[in-house]
Amino acid sequence: MDVDFLLIGQGLAGTVLSYRLMDADQSILVIDQPAGNNSSRVAAGLFNPITGRKMVKTWNADRLFPCIKPLYAELEKLIGQRLIYDKAIYRPFFGVDEQNEWMGKSCDEDVQAYLEEVRTQPLYDEVHDPYGGIVLKNSGYLDINVLLDEYNAWLKAKGRIKEENFDEEQLVHEGGKWRYQGITAKAIIYCNGLGAAQSSYFQWLPFAPVKGEILEMESEFVPEEIINRGVFRITMPDLRVRVGSTYSWHDLDIGPTEQGKEEILARLEKIVQGQAGEVLSHRTGVRPATKDRKPLLGKHPSAKNVYIFNGFGAKGVSLVPYYSNIMLDLLLENAEPEKDVNISRFFKYI
């Protein structure tokens, strides 16, 4: 089989980039081991414009957020399944100082596109929010598992995916092209999360993996809004509640931990009191984050036509739509990504 691009990995990054390439009339093949997509499958799928403990506008939000819904709407049409859920996010204040700060920010054009309301009174009896909070718009979540499963089926029907372990030792460059087990490709793209850290081409990149744990629970409290402060709490379409997440840079072992579960439940009780409910599932994944918390896009400095599209961490749902277009420009027009995401910023580590 001859293709333009061989993509390694069909997590969120590989799914979106392969779609972008085919939409641009490029031929592709994806090699993927489904069991290796844990980081994408365990992710909450949130797109949240105001993040962090200090509740600041997420990095590059004004570029990222206009791309989110249009891209996932295209994929909804492609696979015939709902993927994107527009949901307000409610972020309670921790004190009167935050309340006063956000009353002032509500007039700031820099955040108005994402701010629905500043509340000075509690929103729900069940939520511990004596100082009120902010209600965000242009926010919500993506059902990543449905996207990965249905897009995988679509790729299979097109004969564009091989489900197997990728063995880099069988990859050979000859005649100006890459050859792998009877496949010939003009270029190869590593979209395989932490798997790229084991590659001989990209092991020098400073990945900083983060383990996250997430719970699904039953609860009688099913607000329409996503509650998010120290922990996120999402009401799913089946009225189950998804809660998370932990962030561990030290314990990277695969598998859920009792400590992680107790940490999530303790954080939940601080913000949504007496509404924990029965835990129905407990899952983990290791996110392919980077030391500077920015993605990894670019072309290998010496290996011909070897690329990486990776390192999106916990904000992949927000980052991938915009940066897949930037990556497409690199692949098709040789337009270099900006320095803050370009892997050239790490060439000194080679």
JSON list of N, CA and C in Angstrom, two decimals, residues 13-59:
[
{"chain": "A", "resi": 13, "resn": "ALA", "atom": "N", "xyz": [-5.28, 13.06, 19.05]},
{"chain": "A", "resi": 13, "resn": "ALA", "atom": "CA", "xyz": [-4.40, 13.75, 18.10]},
{"chain": "A", "resi": 13, "resn": "ALA", "atom": "C", "xyz": [-4.39, 13.04, 16.75]},
{"chain": "A", "resi": 14, "resn": "GLY", "atom": "N", "xyz": [-4.20, 11.72, 16.76]},
{"chain": "A", "resi": 14, "resn": "GLY", "atom": "CA", "xyz": [-4.17, 10.98, 15.51]},
{"chain": "A", "resi": 14, "resn": "GLY", "atom": "C", "xyz": [-5.50, 10.97, 14.78]},
{"chain": "A", "resi": 15, "resn": "THR", "atom": "N", "xyz": [-6.58, 10.93, 15.54]},
{"chain": "A", "resi": 15, "resn": "THR", "atom": "CA", "xyz": [-7.91, 10.96, 14.93]},
{"chain": "A", "resi": 15, "resn": "THR", "atom": "C", "xyz": [-8.12, 12.27, 14.17]},
{"chain": "A", "resi": 16, "resn": "VAL", "atom": "N", "xyz": [-7.88, 13.38, 14.84]},
{"chain": "A", "resi": 16, "resn": "VAL", "atom": "CA", "xyz": [-8.17, 14.68, 14.22]},
{"chain": "A", "resi": 16, "resn": "VAL", "atom": "C", "xyz": [-7.20, 14.97, 13.07]},
{"chain": "A", "resi": 17, "resn": "LEU", "atom": "N", "xyz": [-5.91, 14.68, 13.26]},
{"chain": "A", "resi": 17, "resn": "LEU", "atom": "CA", "xyz": [-4.96, 14.98, 12.19]},
{"chain": "A", "resi": 17, "resn": "LEU", "atom": "C", "xyz": [-5.21, 14.11, 10.97]},
{"chain": "A", "resi": 18, "resn": "SER", "atom": "N", "xyz": [-5.53, 12.84, 11.17]},
{"chain": "A", "resi": 18, "resn": "SER", "atom": "CA", "xyz": [-5.81, 11.98, 10.01]},
{"chain": "A", "resi": 18, "resn": "SER", "atom": "C", "xyz": [-7.04, 12.48, 9.25]},
{"chain": "A", "resi": 19, "resn": "TYR", "atom": "N", "xyz": [-8.05, 12.97, 9.99]},
{"chain": "A", "resi": 19, "resn": "TYR", "atom": "CA", "xyz": [-9.23, 13.54, 9.35]},
{"chain": "A", "resi": 19, "resn": "TYR", "atom": "C", "xyz": [-8.86, 14.79, 8.55]},
{"chain": "A", "resi": 20, "resn": "ARG", "atom": "N", "xyz": [-8.06, 15.67, 9.14]},
{"chain": "A", "resi": 20, "resn": "ARG", "atom": "CA", "xyz": [-7.64, 16.88, 8.44]},
{"chain": "A", "resi": 20, "resn": "ARG", "atom": "C", "xyz": [-6.91, 16.53, 7.13]},
{"chain": "A", "resi": 21, "resn": "LEU", "atom": "N", "xyz": [-6.03, 15.53, 7.20]},
{"chain": "A", "resi": 21, "resn": "LEU", "atom": "CA", "xyz": [-5.26, 15.15, 6.02]},
{"chain": "A", "resi": 21, "resn": "LEU", "atom": "C", "xyz": [-6.15, 14.58, 4.92]},
{"chain": "A", "resi": 22, "resn": "MET", "atom": "N", "xyz": [-7.07, 13.70, 5.28]},
{"chain": "A", "resi": 22, "resn": "MET", "atom": "CA", "xyz": [-7.97, 13.14, 4.27]},
{"chain": "A", "resi": 22, "resn": "MET", "atom": "C", "xyz": [-8.88, 14.21, 3.68]},
{"chain": "A", "resi": 23, "resn": "ASP", "atom": "N", "xyz": [-9.29, 15.16, 4.52]},
{"chain": "A", "resi": 23, "resn": "ASP", "atom": "CA", "xyz": [-10.13, 16.25, 4.03]},
{"chain": "A", "resi": 23, "resn": "ASP", "atom": "C", "xyz": [-9.36, 17.13, 3.04]},
{"chain": "A", "resi": 24, "resn": "ALA", "atom": "N", "xyz": [-8.02, 17.09, 3.14]},
{"chain": "A", "resi": 24, "resn": "ALA", "atom": "CA", "xyz": [-7.17, 17.83, 2.22]},
{"chain": "A", "resi": 24, "resn": "ALA", "atom": "C", "xyz": [-6.71, 16.95, 1.05]},
{"chain": "A", "resi": 25, "resn": "ASP", "atom": "N", "xyz": [-7.40, 15.83, 0.85]},
{"chain": "A", "resi": 25, "resn": "ASP", "atom": "CA", "xyz": [-7.15, 14.91, -0.28]},
{"chain": "A", "resi": 25, "resn": "ASP", "atom": "C", "xyz": [-5.79, 14.22, -0.20]},
{"chain": "A", "resi": 26, "resn": "GLN", "atom": "N", "xyz": [-5.33, 13.98, 1.03]},
{"chain": "A", "resi": 26, "resn": "GLN", "atom": "CA", "xyz": [-4.11, 13.21, 1.24]},
{"chain": "A", "resi": 26, "resn": "GLN", "atom": "C", "xyz": [-4.47, 11.79, 1.63]},
{"chain": "A", "resi": 27, "resn": "SER", "atom": "N", "xyz": [-3.69, 10.83, 1.14]},
{"chain": "A", "resi": 27, "resn": "SER", "atom": "CA", "xyz": [-3.94, 9.44, 1.52]},
{"chain": "A", "resi": 27, "resn": "SER", "atom": "C", "xyz": [-3.17, 9.12, 2.79]},
{"chain": "A", "resi": 28, "resn": "ILE", "atom": "N", "xyz": [-3.83, 8.35, 3.68]},
{"chain": "A", "resi": 28, "resn": "ILE", "atom": "CA", "xyz": [-3.21, 8.06, 4.99]},
{"chain": "A", "resi": 28, "resn": "ILE", "atom": "C", "xyz": [-3.44, 6.60, 5.37]},
{"chain": "A", "resi": 29, "resn": "LEU", "atom": "N", "xyz": [-2.61, 6.16, 6.31]},
{"chain": "A", "resi": 29, "resn": "LEU", "atom": "CA", "xyz": [-2.84, 4.91, 7.02]},
{"chain": "A", "resi": 29, "resn": "LEU", "atom": "C", "xyz": [-2.47, 5.15, 8.47]},
{"chain": "A", "resi": 30, "resn": "VAL", "atom": "N", "xyz": [-3.29, 4.65, 9.38]},
{"chain": "A", "resi": 30, "resn": "VAL", "atom": "CA", "xyz": [-3.04, 4.78, 10.81]},
{"chain": "A", "resi": 30, "resn": "VAL", "atom": "C", "xyz": [-2.67, 3.41, 11.35]},
{"chain": "A", "resi": 31, "resn": "ILE", "atom": "N", "xyz": [-1.61, 3.36, 12.15]},
{"chain": "A", "resi": 31, "resn": "ILE", "atom": "CA", "xyz": [-1.26, 2.15, 12.90]},
{"chain": "A", "resi": 31, "resn": "ILE", "atom": "C", "xyz": [-1.55, 2.43, 14.36]},
{"chain": "A", "resi": 32, "resn": "ASP", "atom": "N", "xyz": [-2.36, 1.59, 14.97]},
{"chain": "A", "resi": 32, "resn": "ASP", "atom": "CA", "xyz": [-2.82, 1.89, 16.32]},
{"chain": "A", "resi": 32, "resn": "ASP", "atom": "C", "xyz": [-3.04, 0.62, 17.11]},
{"chain": "A", "resi": 33, "resn": "GLN", "atom": "N", "xyz": [-2.66, 0.67, 18.36]},
{"chain": "A", "resi": 33, "resn": "GLN", "atom": "CA", "xyz": [-3.02, -0.37, 19.32]},
{"chain": "A", "resi": 33, "resn": "GLN", "atom": "C", "xyz": [-4.09, 0.23, 20.23]},
{"chain": "A", "resi": 34, "resn": "PRO", "atom": "N", "xyz": [-5.36, -0.17, 20.07]},
{"chain": "A", "resi": 34, "resn": "PRO", "atom": "CA", "xyz": [-6.44, 0.47, 20.82]},
{"chain": "A", "resi": 34, "resn": "PRO", "atom": "C", "xyz": [-6.21, 0.54, 22.32]},
{"chain": "A", "resi": 35, "resn": "ALA", "atom": "N", "xyz": [-5.59, -0.48, 22.89]},
{"chain": "A", "resi": 35, "resn": "ALA", "atom": "CA", "xyz": [-5.35, -0.49, 24.33]},
{"chain": "A", "resi": 35, "resn": "ALA", "atom": "C", "xyz": [-4.39, 0.62, 24.75]},
{"chain": "A", "resi": 36, "resn": "GLY", "atom": "N", "xyz": [-3.70, 1.24, 23.78]},
{"chain": "A", "resi": 36, "resn": "GLY", "atom": "CA", "xyz": [-2.75, 2.28, 24.10]},
{"chain": "A", "resi": 36, "resn": "GLY", "atom": "C", "xyz": [-3.33, 3.67, 24.18]},
{"chain": "A", "resi": 37, "resn": "ASN", "atom": "N", "xyz": [-4.66, 3.80, 24.01]},
{"chain": "A", "resi": 37, "resn": "ASN", "atom": "CA", "xyz": [-5.28, 5.12, 23.99]},
{"chain": "A", "resi": 37, "resn": "ASN", "atom": "C", "xyz": [-5.84, 5.54, 25.34]},
{"chain": "A", "resi": 38, "resn": "ASN", "atom": "N", "xyz": [-5.29, 5.02, 26.42]},
{"chain": "A", "resi": 38, "resn": "ASN", "atom": "CA", "xyz": [-5.87, 5.29, 27.74]},
{"chain": "A", "resi": 38, "resn": "ASN", "atom": "C", "xyz": [-5.93, 6.76, 28.08]},
{"chain": "A", "resi": 39, "resn": "SER", "atom": "N", "xyz": [-4.92, 7.52, 27.72]},
{"chain": "A", "resi": 39, "resn": "SER", "atom": "CA", "xyz": [-4.92, 8.93, 28.10]},
{"chain": "A", "resi": 39, "resn": "SER", "atom": "C", "xyz": [-6.06, 9.67, 27.44]},
{"chain": "A", "resi": 40, "resn": "SER", "atom": "N", "xyz": [-6.36, 9.38, 26.18]},
{"chain": "A", "resi": 40, "resn": "SER", "atom": "CA", "xyz": [-7.50, 10.01, 25.52]},
{"chain": "A", "resi": 40, "resn": "SER", "atom": "C", "xyz": [-8.82, 9.50, 26.08]},
{"chain": "A", "resi": 41, "resn": "ARG", "atom": "N", "xyz": [-8.90, 8.21, 26.33]},
{"chain": "A", "resi": 41, "resn": "ARG", "atom": "CA", "xyz": [-10.17, 7.62, 26.74]},
{"chain": "A", "resi": 41, "resn": "ARG", "atom": "C", "xyz": [-10.56, 7.99, 28.17]},
{"chain": "A", "resi": 42, "resn": "VAL", "atom": "N", "xyz": [-9.59, 8.26, 29.01]},
{"chain": "A", "resi": 42, "resn": "VAL", "atom": "CA", "xyz": [-9.89, 8.59, 30.40]},
{"chain": "A", "resi": 42, "resn": "VAL", "atom": "C", "xyz": [-10.11, 10.09, 30.58]},
{"chain": "A", "resi": 43, "resn": "ALA", "atom": "N", "xyz": [-9.71, 10.88, 29.59]},
{"chain": "A", "resi": 43, "resn": "ALA", "atom": "CA", "xyz": [-9.85, 12.34, 29.71]},
{"chain": "A", "resi": 43, "resn": "ALA", "atom": "C", "xyz": [-11.31, 12.74, 29.87]},
{"chain": "A", "resi": 44, "resn": "ALA", "atom": "N", "xyz": [-11.54, 13.81, 30.60]},
{"chain": "A", "resi": 44, "resn": "ALA", "atom": "CA", "xyz": [-12.90, 14.32, 30.82]},
{"chain": "A", "resi": 44, "resn": "ALA", "atom": "C", "xyz": [-13.48, 14.88, 29.54]},
{"chain": "A", "resi": 45, "resn": "GLY", "atom": "N", "xyz": [-12.62, 15.35, 28.64]},
{"chain": "A", "resi": 45, "resn": "GLY", "atom": "CA", "xyz": [-13.10, 15.94, 27.41]},
{"chain": "A", "resi": 45, "resn": "GLY", "atom": "C", "xyz": [-13.54, 17.38, 27.54]},
{"chain": "A", "resi": 46, "resn": "LEU", "atom": "N", "xyz": [-13.20, 18.04, 28.65]},
{"chain": "A", "resi": 46, "resn": "LEU", "atom": "CA", "xyz": [-13.64, 19.42, 28.88]},
{"chain": "A", "resi": 46, "resn": "LEU", "atom": "C", "xyz": [-12.98, 20.40, 27.92]},
{"chain": "A", "resi": 47, "resn": "PHE", "atom": "N", "xyz": [-13.74, 21.38, 27.47]},
{"chain": "A", "resi": 47, "resn": "PHE", "atom": "CA", "xyz": [-13.15, 22.59, 26.91]},
{"chain": "A", "resi": 47, "resn": "PHE", "atom": "C", "xyz": [-13.61, 23.74, 27.79]},
{"chain": "A", "resi": 48, "resn": "ASN", "atom": "N", "xyz": [-12.64, 24.33, 28.48]},
{"chain": "A", "resi": 48, "resn": "ASN", "atom": "CA", "xyz": [-12.89, 25.23, 29.59]},
{"chain": "A", "resi": 48, "resn": "ASN", "atom": "C", "xyz": [-12.03, 26.49, 29.40]},
{"chain": "A", "resi": 49, "resn": "PRO", "atom": "N", "xyz": [-12.65, 27.65, 29.18]},
{"chain": "A", "resi": 49, "resn": "PRO", "atom": "CA", "xyz": [-11.86, 28.84, 28.86]},
{"chain": "A", "resi": 49, "resn": "PRO", "atom": "C", "xyz": [-11.19, 29.52, 30.05]},
{"chain": "A", "resi": 50, "resn": "ILE", "atom": "N", "xyz": [-11.66, 29.24, 31.27]},
{"chain": "A", "resi": 50, "resn": "ILE", "atom": "CA", "xyz": [-11.09, 29.86, 32.47]},
{"chain": "A", "resi": 50, "resn": "ILE", "atom": "C", "xyz": [-10.60, 28.74, 33.37]},
{"chain": "A", "resi": 51, "resn": "THR", "atom": "N", "xyz": [-9.30, 28.63, 33.55]},
{"chain": "A", "resi": 51, "resn": "THR", "atom": "CA", "xyz": [-8.73, 27.44, 34.19]},
{"chain": "A", "resi": 51, "resn": "THR", "atom": "C", "xyz": [-7.78, 27.79, 35.32]},
{"chain": "A", "resi": 52, "resn": "GLY", "atom": "N", "xyz": [-7.39, 26.74, 36.05]},
{"chain": "A", "resi": 52, "resn": "GLY", "atom": "CA", "xyz": [-6.38, 26.87, 37.07]},
{"chain": "A", "resi": 52, "resn": "GLY", "atom": "C", "xyz": [-6.90, 27.38, 38.39]},
{"chain": "A", "resi": 53, "resn": "ARG", "atom": "N", "xyz": [-6.04, 27.29, 39.39]},
{"chain": "A", "resi": 53, "resn": "ARG", "atom": "CA", "xyz": [-6.40, 27.73, 40.73]},
{"chain": "A", "resi": 53, "resn": "ARG", "atom": "C", "xyz": [-6.72, 29.22, 40.78]},
{"chain": "A", "resi": 54, "resn": "LYS", "atom": "N", "xyz": [-6.03, 29.99, 39.93]},
{"chain": "A", "resi": 54, "resn": "LYS", "atom": "CA", "xyz": [-6.23, 31.44, 39.93]},
{"chain": "A", "resi": 54, "resn": "LYS", "atom": "C", "xyz": [-7.34, 31.88, 38.98]},
{"chain": "A", "resi": 55, "resn": "MET", "atom": "N", "xyz": [-7.98, 30.93, 38.32]},
{"chain": "A", "resi": 55, "resn": "MET", "atom": "CA", "xyz": [-9.09, 31.21, 37.41]},
{"chain": "A", "resi": 55, "resn": "MET", "atom": "C", "xyz": [-8.70, 32.29, 36.39]},
{"chain": "A", "resi": 56, "resn": "VAL", "atom": "N", "xyz": [-7.78, 31.94, 35.49]},
{"chain": "A", "resi": 56, "resn": "VAL", "atom": "CA", "xyz": [-7.34, 32.85, 34.44]},
{"chain": "A", "resi": 56, "resn": "VAL", "atom": "C", "xyz": [-7.72, 32.28, 33.08]},
{"chain": "A", "resi": 57, "resn": "LYS", "atom": "N", "xyz": [-7.78, 33.14, 32.09]},
{"chain": "A", "resi": 57, "resn": "LYS", "atom": "CA", "xyz": [-8.12, 32.69, 30.74]},
{"chain": "A", "resi": 57, "resn": "LYS", "atom": "C", "xyz": [-7.06, 31.72, 30.24]},
{"chain": "A", "resi": 58, "resn": "THR", "atom": "N", "xyz": [-7.51, 30.60, 29.72]},
{"chain": "A", "resi": 58, "resn": "THR", "atom": "CA", "xyz": [-6.57, 29.57, 29.29]},
{"chain": "A", "resi": 58, "resn": "THR", "atom": "C", "xyz": [-5.67, 30.08, 28.19]},
{"chain": "A", "resi": 59, "resn": "TRP", "atom": "N", "xyz": [-4.44, 29.58, 28.16]},
{"chain": "A", "resi": 59, "resn": "TRP", "atom": "CA", "xyz": [-3.44, 30.00, 27.19]},
{"chain": "A", "resi": 59, "resn": "TRP", "atom": "C", "xyz": [-3.98, 29.89, 25.76]}
]
